[in-house]
Short mmCIF file of C-alpha atoms and ligand atoms in Angstrom, two decimals:
data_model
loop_
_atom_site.label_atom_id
_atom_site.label_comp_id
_atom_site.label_asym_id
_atom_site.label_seq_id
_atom_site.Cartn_x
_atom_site.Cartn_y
_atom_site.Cartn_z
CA UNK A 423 -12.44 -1.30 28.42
CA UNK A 424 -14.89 -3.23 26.06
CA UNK A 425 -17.18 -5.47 28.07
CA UNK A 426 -20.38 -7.57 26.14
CA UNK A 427 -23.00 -8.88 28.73
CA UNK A 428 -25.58 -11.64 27.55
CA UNK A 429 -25.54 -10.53 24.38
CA UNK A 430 -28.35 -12.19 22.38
CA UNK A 431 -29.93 -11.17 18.69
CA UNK A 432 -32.84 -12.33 17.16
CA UNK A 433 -34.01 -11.73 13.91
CA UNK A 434 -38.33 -12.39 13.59
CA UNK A 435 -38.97 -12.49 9.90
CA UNK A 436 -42.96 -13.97 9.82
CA UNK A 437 -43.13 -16.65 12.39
CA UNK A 438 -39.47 -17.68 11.59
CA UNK A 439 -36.84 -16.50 14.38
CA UNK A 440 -33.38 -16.52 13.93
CA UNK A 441 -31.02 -16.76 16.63
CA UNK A 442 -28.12 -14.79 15.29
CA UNK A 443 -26.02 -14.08 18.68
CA UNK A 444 -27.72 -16.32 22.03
CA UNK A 445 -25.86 -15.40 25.10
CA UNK A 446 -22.93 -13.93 24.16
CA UNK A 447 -20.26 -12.45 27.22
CA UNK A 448 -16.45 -11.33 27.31
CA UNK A 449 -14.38 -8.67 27.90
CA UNK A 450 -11.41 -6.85 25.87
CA UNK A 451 -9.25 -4.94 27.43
CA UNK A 452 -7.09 -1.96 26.27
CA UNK A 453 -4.84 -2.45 23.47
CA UNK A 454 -5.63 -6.37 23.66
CA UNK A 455 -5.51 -8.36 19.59
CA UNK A 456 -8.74 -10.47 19.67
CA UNK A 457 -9.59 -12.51 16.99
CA UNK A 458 -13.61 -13.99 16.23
CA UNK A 459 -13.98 -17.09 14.09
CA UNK A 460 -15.88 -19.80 13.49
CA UNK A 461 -18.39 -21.12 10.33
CA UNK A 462 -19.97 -18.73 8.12
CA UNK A 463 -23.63 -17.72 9.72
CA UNK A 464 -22.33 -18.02 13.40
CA UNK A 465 -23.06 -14.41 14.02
CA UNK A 466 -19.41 -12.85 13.71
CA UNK A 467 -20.81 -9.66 11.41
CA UNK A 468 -23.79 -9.92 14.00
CA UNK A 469 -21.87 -9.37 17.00
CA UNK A 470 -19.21 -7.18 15.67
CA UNK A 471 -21.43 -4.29 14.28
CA UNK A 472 -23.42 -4.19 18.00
CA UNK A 473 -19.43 -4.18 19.80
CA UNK A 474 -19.25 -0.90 17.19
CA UNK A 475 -22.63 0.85 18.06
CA UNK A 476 -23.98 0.09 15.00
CA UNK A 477 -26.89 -2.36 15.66
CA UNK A 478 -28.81 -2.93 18.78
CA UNK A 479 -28.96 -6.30 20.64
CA UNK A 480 -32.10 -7.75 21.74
CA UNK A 481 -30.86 -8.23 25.01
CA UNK A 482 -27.71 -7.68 26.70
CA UNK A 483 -25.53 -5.23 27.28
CA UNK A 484 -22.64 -3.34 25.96
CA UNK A 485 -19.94 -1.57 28.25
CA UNK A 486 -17.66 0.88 26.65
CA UNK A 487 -14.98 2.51 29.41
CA UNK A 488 -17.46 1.45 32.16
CA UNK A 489 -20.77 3.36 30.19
CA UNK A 490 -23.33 1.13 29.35
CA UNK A 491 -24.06 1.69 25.87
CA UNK A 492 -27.76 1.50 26.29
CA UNK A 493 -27.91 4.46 28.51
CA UNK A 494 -25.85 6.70 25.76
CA UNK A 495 -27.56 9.83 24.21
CA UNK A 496 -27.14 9.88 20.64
CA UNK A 497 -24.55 12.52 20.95
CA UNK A 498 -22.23 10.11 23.10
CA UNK A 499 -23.11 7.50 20.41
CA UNK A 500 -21.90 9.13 17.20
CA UNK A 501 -19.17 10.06 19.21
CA UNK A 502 -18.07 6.47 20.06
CA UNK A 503 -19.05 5.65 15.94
CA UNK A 504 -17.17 8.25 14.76
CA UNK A 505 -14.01 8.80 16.64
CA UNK A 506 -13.55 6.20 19.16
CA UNK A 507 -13.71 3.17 16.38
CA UNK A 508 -12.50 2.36 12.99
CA UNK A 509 -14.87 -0.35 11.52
CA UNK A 510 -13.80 -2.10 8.56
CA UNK A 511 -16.90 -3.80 6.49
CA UNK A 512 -16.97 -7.27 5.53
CA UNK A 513 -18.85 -5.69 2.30
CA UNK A 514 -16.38 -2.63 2.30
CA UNK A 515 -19.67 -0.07 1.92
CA UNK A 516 -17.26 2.94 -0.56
CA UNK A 517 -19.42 5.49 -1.62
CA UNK A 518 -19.76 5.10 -5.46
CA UNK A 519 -19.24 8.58 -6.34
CA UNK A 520 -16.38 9.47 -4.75
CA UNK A 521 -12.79 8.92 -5.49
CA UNK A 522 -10.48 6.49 -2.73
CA UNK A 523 -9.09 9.86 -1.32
CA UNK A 524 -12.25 10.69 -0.97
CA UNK A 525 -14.03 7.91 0.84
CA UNK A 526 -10.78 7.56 3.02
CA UNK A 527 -11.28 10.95 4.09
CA UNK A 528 -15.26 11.42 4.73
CA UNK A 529 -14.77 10.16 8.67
CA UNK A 530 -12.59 13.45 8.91
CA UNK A 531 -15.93 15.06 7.43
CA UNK A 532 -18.29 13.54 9.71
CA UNK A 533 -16.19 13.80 12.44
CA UNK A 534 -14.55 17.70 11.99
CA UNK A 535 -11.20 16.30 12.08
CA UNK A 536 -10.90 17.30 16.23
CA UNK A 537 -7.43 15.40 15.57
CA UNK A 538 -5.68 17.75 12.94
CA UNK A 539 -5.01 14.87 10.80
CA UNK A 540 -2.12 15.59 7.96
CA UNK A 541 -2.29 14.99 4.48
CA UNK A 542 0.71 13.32 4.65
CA UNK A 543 -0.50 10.41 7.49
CA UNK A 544 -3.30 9.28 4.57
CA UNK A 545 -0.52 9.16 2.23
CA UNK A 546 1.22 6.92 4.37
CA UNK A 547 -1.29 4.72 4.92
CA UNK A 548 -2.29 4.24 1.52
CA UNK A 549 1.46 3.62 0.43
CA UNK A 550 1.86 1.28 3.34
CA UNK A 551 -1.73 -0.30 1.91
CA UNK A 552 0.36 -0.69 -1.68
CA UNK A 553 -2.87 1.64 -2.74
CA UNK A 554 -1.42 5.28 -3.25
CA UNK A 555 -1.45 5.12 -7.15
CA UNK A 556 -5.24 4.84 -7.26
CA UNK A 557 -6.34 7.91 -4.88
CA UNK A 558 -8.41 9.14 -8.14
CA UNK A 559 -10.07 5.53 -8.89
CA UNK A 560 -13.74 5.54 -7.98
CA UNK A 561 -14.54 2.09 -6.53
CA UNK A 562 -16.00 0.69 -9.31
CA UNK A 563 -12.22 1.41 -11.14
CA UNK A 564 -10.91 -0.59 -7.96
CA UNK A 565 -10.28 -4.21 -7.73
CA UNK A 566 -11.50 -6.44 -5.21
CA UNK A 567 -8.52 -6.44 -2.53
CA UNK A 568 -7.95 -2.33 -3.84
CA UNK A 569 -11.33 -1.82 -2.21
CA UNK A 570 -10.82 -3.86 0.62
CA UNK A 571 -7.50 -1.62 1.11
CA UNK A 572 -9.15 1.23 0.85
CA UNK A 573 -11.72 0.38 3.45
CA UNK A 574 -9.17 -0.23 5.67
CA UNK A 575 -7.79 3.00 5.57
CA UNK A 576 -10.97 4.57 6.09
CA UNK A 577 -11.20 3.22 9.45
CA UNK A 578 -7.77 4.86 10.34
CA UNK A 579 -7.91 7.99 9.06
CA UNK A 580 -9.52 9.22 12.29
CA UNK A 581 -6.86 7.63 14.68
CA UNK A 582 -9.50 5.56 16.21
CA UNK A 583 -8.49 3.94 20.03
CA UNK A 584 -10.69 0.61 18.62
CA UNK A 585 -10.49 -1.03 15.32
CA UNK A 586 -13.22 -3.84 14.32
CA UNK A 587 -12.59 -5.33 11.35
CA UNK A 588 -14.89 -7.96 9.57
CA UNK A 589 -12.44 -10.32 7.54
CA UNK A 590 -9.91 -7.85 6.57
CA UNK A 591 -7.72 -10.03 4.28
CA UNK A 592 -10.54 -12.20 2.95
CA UNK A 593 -10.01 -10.62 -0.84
CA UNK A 594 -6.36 -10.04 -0.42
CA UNK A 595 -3.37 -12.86 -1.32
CA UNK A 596 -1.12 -14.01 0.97
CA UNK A 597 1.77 -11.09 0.37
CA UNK A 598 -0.72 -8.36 0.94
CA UNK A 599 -2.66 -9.84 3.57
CA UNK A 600 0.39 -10.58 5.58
CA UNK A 601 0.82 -6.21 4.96
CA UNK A 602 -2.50 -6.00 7.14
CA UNK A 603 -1.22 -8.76 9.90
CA UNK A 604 1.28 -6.21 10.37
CA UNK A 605 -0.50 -3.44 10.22
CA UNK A 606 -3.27 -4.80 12.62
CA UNK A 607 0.28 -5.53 15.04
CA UNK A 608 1.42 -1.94 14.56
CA UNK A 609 -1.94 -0.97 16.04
CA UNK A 610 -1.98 -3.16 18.84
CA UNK A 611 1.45 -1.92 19.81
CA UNK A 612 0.66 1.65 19.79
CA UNK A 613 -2.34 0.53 22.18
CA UNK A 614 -5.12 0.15 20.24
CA UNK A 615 -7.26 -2.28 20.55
CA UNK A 616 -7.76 -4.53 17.88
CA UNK A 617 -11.08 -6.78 17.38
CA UNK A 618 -10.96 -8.97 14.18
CA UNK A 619 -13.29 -11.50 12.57
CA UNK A 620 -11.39 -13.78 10.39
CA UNK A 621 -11.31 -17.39 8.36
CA UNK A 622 -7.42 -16.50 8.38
CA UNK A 623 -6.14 -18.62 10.72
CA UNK A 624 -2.48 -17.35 10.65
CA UNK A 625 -4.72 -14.28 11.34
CA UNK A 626 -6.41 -15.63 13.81
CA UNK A 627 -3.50 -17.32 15.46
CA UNK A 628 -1.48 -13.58 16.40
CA UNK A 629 -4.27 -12.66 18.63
CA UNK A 630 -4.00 -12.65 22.70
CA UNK A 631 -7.35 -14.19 22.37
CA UNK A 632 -9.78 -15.99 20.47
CA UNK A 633 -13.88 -16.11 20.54
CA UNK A 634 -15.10 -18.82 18.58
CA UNK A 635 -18.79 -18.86 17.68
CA UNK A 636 -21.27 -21.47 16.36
CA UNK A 637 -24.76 -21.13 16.15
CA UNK A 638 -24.37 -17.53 18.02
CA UNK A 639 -22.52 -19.16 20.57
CA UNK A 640 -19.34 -18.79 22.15
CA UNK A 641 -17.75 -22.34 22.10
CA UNK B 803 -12.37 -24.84 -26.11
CA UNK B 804 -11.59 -21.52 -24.77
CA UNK B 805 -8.74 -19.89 -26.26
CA UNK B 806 -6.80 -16.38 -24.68
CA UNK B 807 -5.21 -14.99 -27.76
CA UNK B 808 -3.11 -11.61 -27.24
CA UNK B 809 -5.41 -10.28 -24.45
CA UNK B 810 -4.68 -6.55 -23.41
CA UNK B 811 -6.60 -4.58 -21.81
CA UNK B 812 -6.00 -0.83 -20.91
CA UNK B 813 -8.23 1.35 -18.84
CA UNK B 814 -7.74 5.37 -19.97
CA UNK B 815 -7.80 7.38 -17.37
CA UNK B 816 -7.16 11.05 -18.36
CA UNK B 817 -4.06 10.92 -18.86
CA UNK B 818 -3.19 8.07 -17.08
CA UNK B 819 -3.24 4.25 -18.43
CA UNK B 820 -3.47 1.29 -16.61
CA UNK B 821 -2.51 -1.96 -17.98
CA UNK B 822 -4.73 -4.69 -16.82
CA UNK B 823 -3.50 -7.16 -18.90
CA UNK B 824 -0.84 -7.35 -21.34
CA UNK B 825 -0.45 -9.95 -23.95
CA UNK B 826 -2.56 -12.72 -21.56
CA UNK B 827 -2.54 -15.90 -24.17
CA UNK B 828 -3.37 -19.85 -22.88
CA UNK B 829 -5.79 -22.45 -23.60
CA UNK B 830 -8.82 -24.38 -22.04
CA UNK B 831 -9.41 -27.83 -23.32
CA UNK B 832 -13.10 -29.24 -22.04
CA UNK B 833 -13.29 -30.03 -18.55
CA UNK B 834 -9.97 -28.88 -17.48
CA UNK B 835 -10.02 -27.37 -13.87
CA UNK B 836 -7.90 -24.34 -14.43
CA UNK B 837 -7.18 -21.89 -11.16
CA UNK B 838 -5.42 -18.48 -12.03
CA UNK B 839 -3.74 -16.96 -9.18
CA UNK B 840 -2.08 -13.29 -8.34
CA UNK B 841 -1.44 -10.52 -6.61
CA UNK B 842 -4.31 -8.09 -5.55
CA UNK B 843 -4.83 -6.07 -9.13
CA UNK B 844 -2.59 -7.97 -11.26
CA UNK B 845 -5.51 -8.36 -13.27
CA UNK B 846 -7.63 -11.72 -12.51
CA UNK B 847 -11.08 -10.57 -12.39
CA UNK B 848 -10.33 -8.37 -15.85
CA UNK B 849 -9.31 -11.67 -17.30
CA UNK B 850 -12.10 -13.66 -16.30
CA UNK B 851 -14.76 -11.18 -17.23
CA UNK B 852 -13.59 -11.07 -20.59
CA UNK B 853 -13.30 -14.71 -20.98
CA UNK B 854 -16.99 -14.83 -20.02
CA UNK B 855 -17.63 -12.48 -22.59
CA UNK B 856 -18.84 -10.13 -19.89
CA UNK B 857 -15.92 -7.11 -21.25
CA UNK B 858 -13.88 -6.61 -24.80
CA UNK B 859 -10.65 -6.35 -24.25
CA UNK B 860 -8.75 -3.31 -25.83
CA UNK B 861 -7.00 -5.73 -27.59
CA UNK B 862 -6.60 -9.85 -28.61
CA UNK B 863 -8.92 -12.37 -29.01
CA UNK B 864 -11.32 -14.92 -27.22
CA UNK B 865 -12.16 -18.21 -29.03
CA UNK B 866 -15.32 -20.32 -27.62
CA UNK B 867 -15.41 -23.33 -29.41
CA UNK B 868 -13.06 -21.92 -32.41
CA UNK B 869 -15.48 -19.41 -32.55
CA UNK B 870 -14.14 -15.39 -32.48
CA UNK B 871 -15.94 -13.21 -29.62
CA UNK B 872 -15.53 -10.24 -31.53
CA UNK B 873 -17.49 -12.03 -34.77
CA UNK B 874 -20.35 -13.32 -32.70
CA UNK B 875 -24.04 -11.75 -32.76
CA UNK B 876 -25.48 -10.14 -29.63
CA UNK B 877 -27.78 -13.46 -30.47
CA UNK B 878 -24.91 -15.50 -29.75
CA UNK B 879 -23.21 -13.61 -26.85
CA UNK B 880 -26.37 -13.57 -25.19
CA UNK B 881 -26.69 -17.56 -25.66
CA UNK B 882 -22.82 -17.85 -24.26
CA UNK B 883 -23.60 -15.40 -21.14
CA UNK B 884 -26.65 -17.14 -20.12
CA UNK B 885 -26.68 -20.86 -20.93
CA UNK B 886 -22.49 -21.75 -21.90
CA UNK B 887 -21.27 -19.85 -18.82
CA UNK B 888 -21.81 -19.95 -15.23
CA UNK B 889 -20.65 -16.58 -13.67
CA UNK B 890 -19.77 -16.28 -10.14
CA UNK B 891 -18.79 -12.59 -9.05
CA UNK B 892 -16.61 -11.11 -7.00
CA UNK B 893 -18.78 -8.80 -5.15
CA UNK B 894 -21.76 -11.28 -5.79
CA UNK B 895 -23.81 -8.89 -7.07
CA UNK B 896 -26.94 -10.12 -6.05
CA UNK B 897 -29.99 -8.08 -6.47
CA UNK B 898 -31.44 -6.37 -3.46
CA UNK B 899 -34.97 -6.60 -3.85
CA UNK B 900 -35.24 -10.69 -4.34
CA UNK B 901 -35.07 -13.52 -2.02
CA UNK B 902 -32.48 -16.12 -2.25
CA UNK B 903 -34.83 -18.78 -4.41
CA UNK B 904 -35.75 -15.66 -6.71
CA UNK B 905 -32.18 -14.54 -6.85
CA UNK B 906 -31.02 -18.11 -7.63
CA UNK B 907 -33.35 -18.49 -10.75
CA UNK B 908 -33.07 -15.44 -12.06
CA UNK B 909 -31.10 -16.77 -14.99
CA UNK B 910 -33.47 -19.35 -15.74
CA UNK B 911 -35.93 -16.62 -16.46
CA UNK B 912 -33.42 -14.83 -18.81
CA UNK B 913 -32.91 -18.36 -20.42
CA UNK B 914 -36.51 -19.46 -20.62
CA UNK B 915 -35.01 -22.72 -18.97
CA UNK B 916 -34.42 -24.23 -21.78
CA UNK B 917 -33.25 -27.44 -20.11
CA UNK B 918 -36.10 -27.26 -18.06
CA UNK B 919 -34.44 -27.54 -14.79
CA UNK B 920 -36.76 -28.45 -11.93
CA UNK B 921 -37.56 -27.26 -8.28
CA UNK B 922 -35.72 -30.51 -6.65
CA UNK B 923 -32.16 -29.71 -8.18
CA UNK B 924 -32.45 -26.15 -7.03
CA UNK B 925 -32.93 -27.18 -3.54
CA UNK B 926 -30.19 -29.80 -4.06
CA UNK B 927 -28.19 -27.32 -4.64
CA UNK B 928 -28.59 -24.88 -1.66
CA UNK B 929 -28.90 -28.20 0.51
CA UNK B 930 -25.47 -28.74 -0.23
CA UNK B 931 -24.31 -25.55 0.19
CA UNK B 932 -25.85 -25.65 3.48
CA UNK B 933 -28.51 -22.70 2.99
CA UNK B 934 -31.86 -24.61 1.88
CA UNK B 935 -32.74 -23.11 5.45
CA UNK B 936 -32.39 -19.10 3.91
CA UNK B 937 -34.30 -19.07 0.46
CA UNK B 938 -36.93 -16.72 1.42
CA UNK B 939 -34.47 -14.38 3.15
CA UNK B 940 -32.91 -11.12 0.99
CA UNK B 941 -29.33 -10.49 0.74
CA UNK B 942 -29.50 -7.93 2.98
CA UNK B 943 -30.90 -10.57 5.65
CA UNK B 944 -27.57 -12.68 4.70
CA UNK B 945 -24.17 -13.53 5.87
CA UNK B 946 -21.70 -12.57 3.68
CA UNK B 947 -20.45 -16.09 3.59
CA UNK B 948 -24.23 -16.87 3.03
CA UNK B 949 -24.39 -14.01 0.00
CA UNK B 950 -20.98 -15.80 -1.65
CA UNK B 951 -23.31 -19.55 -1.84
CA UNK B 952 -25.99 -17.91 -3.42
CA UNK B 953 -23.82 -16.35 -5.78
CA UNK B 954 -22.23 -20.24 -6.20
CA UNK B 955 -25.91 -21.74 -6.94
CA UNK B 956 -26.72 -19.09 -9.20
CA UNK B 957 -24.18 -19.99 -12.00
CA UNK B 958 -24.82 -23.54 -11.71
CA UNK B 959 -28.59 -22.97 -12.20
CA UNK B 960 -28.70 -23.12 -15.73
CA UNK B 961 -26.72 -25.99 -16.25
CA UNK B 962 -23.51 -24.40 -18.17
CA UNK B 963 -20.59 -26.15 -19.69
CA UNK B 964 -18.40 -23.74 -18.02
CA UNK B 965 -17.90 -22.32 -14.94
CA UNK B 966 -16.31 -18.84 -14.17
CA UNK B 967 -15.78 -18.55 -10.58
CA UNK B 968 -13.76 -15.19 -8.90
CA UNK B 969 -12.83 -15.60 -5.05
CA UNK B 970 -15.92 -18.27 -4.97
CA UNK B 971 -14.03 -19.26 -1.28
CA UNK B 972 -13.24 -15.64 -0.05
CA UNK B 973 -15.93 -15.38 2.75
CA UNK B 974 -15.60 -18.92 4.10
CA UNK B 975 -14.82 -20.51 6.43
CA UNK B 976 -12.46 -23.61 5.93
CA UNK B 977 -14.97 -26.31 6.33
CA UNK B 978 -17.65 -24.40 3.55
CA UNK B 979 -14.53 -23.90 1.67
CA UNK B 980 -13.93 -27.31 1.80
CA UNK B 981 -17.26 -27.79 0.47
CA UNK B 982 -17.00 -25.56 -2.84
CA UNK B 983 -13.75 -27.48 -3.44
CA UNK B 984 -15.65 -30.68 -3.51
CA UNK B 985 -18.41 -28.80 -5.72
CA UNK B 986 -16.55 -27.63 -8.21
CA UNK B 987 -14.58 -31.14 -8.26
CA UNK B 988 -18.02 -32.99 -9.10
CA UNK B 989 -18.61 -30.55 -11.71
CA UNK B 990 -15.37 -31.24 -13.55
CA UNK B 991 -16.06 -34.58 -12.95
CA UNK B 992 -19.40 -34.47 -15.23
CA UNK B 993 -17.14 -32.57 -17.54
CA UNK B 994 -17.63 -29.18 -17.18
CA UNK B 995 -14.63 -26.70 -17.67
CA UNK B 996 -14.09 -24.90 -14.44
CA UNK B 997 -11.88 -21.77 -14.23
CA UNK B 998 -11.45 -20.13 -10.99
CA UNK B 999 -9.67 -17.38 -9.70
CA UNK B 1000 -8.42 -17.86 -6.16
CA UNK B 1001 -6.08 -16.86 -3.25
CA UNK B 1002 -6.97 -19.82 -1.53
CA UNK B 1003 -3.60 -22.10 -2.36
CA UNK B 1004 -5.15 -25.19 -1.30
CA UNK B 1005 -7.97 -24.59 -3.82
CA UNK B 1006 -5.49 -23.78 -6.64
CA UNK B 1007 -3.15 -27.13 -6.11
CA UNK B 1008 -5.96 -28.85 -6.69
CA UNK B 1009 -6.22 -27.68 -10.25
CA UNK B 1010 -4.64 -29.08 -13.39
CA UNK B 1011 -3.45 -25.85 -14.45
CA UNK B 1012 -2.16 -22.38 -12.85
CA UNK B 1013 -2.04 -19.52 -14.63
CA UNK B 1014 -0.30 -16.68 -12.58
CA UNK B 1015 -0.61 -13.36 -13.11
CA UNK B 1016 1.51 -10.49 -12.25
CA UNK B 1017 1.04 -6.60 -13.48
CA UNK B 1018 -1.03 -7.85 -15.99
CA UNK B 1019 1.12 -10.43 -17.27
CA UNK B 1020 1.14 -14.52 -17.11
CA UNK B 1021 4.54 -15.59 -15.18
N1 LIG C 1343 -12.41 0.78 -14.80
C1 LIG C 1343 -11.12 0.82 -14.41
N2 LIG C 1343 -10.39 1.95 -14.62
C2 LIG C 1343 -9.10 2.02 -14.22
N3 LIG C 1343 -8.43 1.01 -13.65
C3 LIG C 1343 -9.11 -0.13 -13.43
C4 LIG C 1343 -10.49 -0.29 -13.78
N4 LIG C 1343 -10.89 -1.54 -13.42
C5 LIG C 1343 -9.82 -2.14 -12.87
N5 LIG C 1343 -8.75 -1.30 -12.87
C6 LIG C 1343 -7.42 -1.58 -12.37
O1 LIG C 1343 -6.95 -2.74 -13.07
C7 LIG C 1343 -6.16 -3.56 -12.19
C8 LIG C 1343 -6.63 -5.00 -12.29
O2 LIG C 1343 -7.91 -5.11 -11.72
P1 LIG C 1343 -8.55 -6.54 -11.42
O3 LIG C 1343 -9.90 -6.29 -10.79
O4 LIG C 1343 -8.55 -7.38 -12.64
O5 LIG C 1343 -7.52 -7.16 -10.34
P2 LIG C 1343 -7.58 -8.53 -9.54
O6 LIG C 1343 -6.40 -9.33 -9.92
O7 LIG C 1343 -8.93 -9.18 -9.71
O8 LIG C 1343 -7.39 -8.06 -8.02
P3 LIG C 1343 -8.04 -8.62 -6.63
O9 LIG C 1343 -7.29 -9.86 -6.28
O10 LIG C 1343 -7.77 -7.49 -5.70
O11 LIG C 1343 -9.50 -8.85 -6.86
C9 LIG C 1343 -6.31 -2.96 -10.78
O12 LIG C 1343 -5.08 -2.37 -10.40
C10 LIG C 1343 -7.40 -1.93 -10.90
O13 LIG C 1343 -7.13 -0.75 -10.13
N1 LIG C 1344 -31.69 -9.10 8.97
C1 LIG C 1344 -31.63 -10.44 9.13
N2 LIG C 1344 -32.77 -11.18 9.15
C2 LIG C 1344 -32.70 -12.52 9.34
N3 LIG C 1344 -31.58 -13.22 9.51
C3 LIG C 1344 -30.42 -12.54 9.50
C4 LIG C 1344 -30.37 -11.12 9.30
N4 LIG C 1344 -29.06 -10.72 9.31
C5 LIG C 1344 -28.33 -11.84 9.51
N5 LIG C 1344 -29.15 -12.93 9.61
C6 LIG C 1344 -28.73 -14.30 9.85
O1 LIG C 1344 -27.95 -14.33 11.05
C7 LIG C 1344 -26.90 -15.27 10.94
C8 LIG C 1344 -25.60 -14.62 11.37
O2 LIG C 1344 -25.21 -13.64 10.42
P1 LIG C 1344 -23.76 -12.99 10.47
O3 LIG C 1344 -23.70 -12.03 9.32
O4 LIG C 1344 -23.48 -12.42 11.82
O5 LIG C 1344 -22.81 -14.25 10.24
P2 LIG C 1344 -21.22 -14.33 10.07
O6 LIG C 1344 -20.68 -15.17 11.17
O7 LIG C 1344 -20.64 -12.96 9.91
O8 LIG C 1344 -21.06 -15.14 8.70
P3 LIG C 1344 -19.97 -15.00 7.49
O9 LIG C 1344 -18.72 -15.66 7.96
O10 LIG C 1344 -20.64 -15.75 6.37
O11 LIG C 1344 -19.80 -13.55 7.17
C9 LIG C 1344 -26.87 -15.74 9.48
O12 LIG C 1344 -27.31 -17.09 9.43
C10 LIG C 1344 -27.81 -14.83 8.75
O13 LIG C 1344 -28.60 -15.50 7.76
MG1 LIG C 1345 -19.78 -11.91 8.32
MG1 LIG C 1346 -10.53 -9.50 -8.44
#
């Protein structure tokens, strides 16, 4: 479903390079619960946002249902962005100006909402998320793990068949992260796939499979 | 040191009111290592702003050294802001537009450096928080985990008797993790108050005090 081929990414700033991702292969299948770890700088955030479209590798390729992503045309691209994955930030990314309903609902906007999504599926979401009595909060009215929350049910909102999400729990304690774990198993079990960067090792430890970078690498 | 007296703190919002904190009292002797712990919004990161003189609260007082907050100049708040307390932030908050080193000694150009801190303990610091090899990158060019240190060696930079620290180990890994732990040990150590608010359980045991917050509330 999801293959990445010799990924590498380099970042040239003056005559420094960094090697942020050097080599990096697997595959996911559908509705498989994979979990990336290892140190801070390894190249998680790196290697998630080019799984999700959003950044280009240097080299390497990207395979989504057998297409590599390379050879898309923009259309097919904001396609695979917009419907086809749910990416949770590691810096969440809320628009300032608008409320939580709001931000949790602007995929539907970019997307046309081809899915008919209900009012009602938000609102279960955000009550499941222990987040439904601040839909009128702007972000800055949030706190840290209410953000987090909400970005999380951004990247359902459009029923997604991938979900990437870049440390998920890391502002949350342990009673509402262990709200996500389930929610991340929920997903898996309705076949989605589920691709999560984490420090969390309870996290960590639910997926079929682990890829553990260092230095870019998969160790 | 630091005394909580009666802290509340409502946010209006229309018509509805949040409670932040209700009634939040305790005290900080000198070089106590206190950790308050919590829920996701039960308040933490409303507390520790207003301990750091950063908010008012709606209600209560702060003592710094038997002095009243609410009596003190914007002479004196200033001086407690920028050379008494060391903030580190939740969402780091580190400006765009700077490099690392620039972001780093930022406050020493707010302070004048009054304690004329030199070049070799800066890169002390960010050698032991393993990112001596990213001072001329910008935030932007950063890890999160990476954005969280500089965030760490900013509020040491001008030396301050107390350290304010929100989620300092949120984006880490457990072996950085590890290494703020042993930070913020050796600071305590040279006897400087350390308050820190944390999910991280094996961060907060190693405190001599827990305040725990719930709705608002200490439990
Ligand atoms: N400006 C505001 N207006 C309205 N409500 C607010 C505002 N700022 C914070 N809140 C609310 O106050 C509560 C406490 O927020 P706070 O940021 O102190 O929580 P916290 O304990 O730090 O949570 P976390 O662990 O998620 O960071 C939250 O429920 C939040 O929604
Ligand atoms: N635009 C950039 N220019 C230069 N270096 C970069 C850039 N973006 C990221 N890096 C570097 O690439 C490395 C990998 O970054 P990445 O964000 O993927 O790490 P990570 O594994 O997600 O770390 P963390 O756990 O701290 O979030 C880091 O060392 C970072 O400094
Ligand atoms: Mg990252
Ligand atoms: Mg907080």
């Amino acid at each position: 479903l999801l293959i990445a081929q010799n990924l590498t990414k380099n970042y040239q700033r003056g005559i420094e390079k960094v090697k942020a991702l050097d080599n990096v292969s697997f595959a996911v299948n559908r509705g498989q619960f994979i979990a990336i770890t290892g140190p801070s700088g390894s190249g998680k955030t790196t290697l998630l946002h080019i799984l999700g479209c959003l950044d280009k590798p240097t080299s390497g390729e990207v395979y989504i249902d057998n297409k590599p992503v390379s050879k898309m045309t923009e259309k097919e691209l904001d396609n695979v962005r917009r419907l086809k994955v749910g990416f949770v930030f590691q810096q969440f990314y809320l628009l300032p100006e608008l409320n939580v309903i709001e931000n949790v609902k602007l995929p539907l906007l970019f997307s046309g909402n081809p899915k008919k999504v209900e009012e009602e599926y938000i609102d279960e979401i955000l009550n499941f998320l222990g987040i439904i009595n601040r839909k009128k909060h702007k972000p800055n009215q949030l706190s840290g793990g209410e953000m987090q929350r909400v970005a999380i049910a951004r990247s359902l909102v459009n029923k997604p068949e991938f979900i990437l999400a870049d440390e998920p729990t890391a502002n949350l304690d342990t009673e509402n992260g262990k709200k996500i774990f389930e929610l991340l198993i929920k997903l898996v079990e309705k076949n989605i796939t589920v691709i999560v960067v984490t420090h969390n090792n309870e996290l960590a430890n639910m997926a079929q499979k682990k890829i553990v970078l260092k230095d870019g690498v998969i160790v």
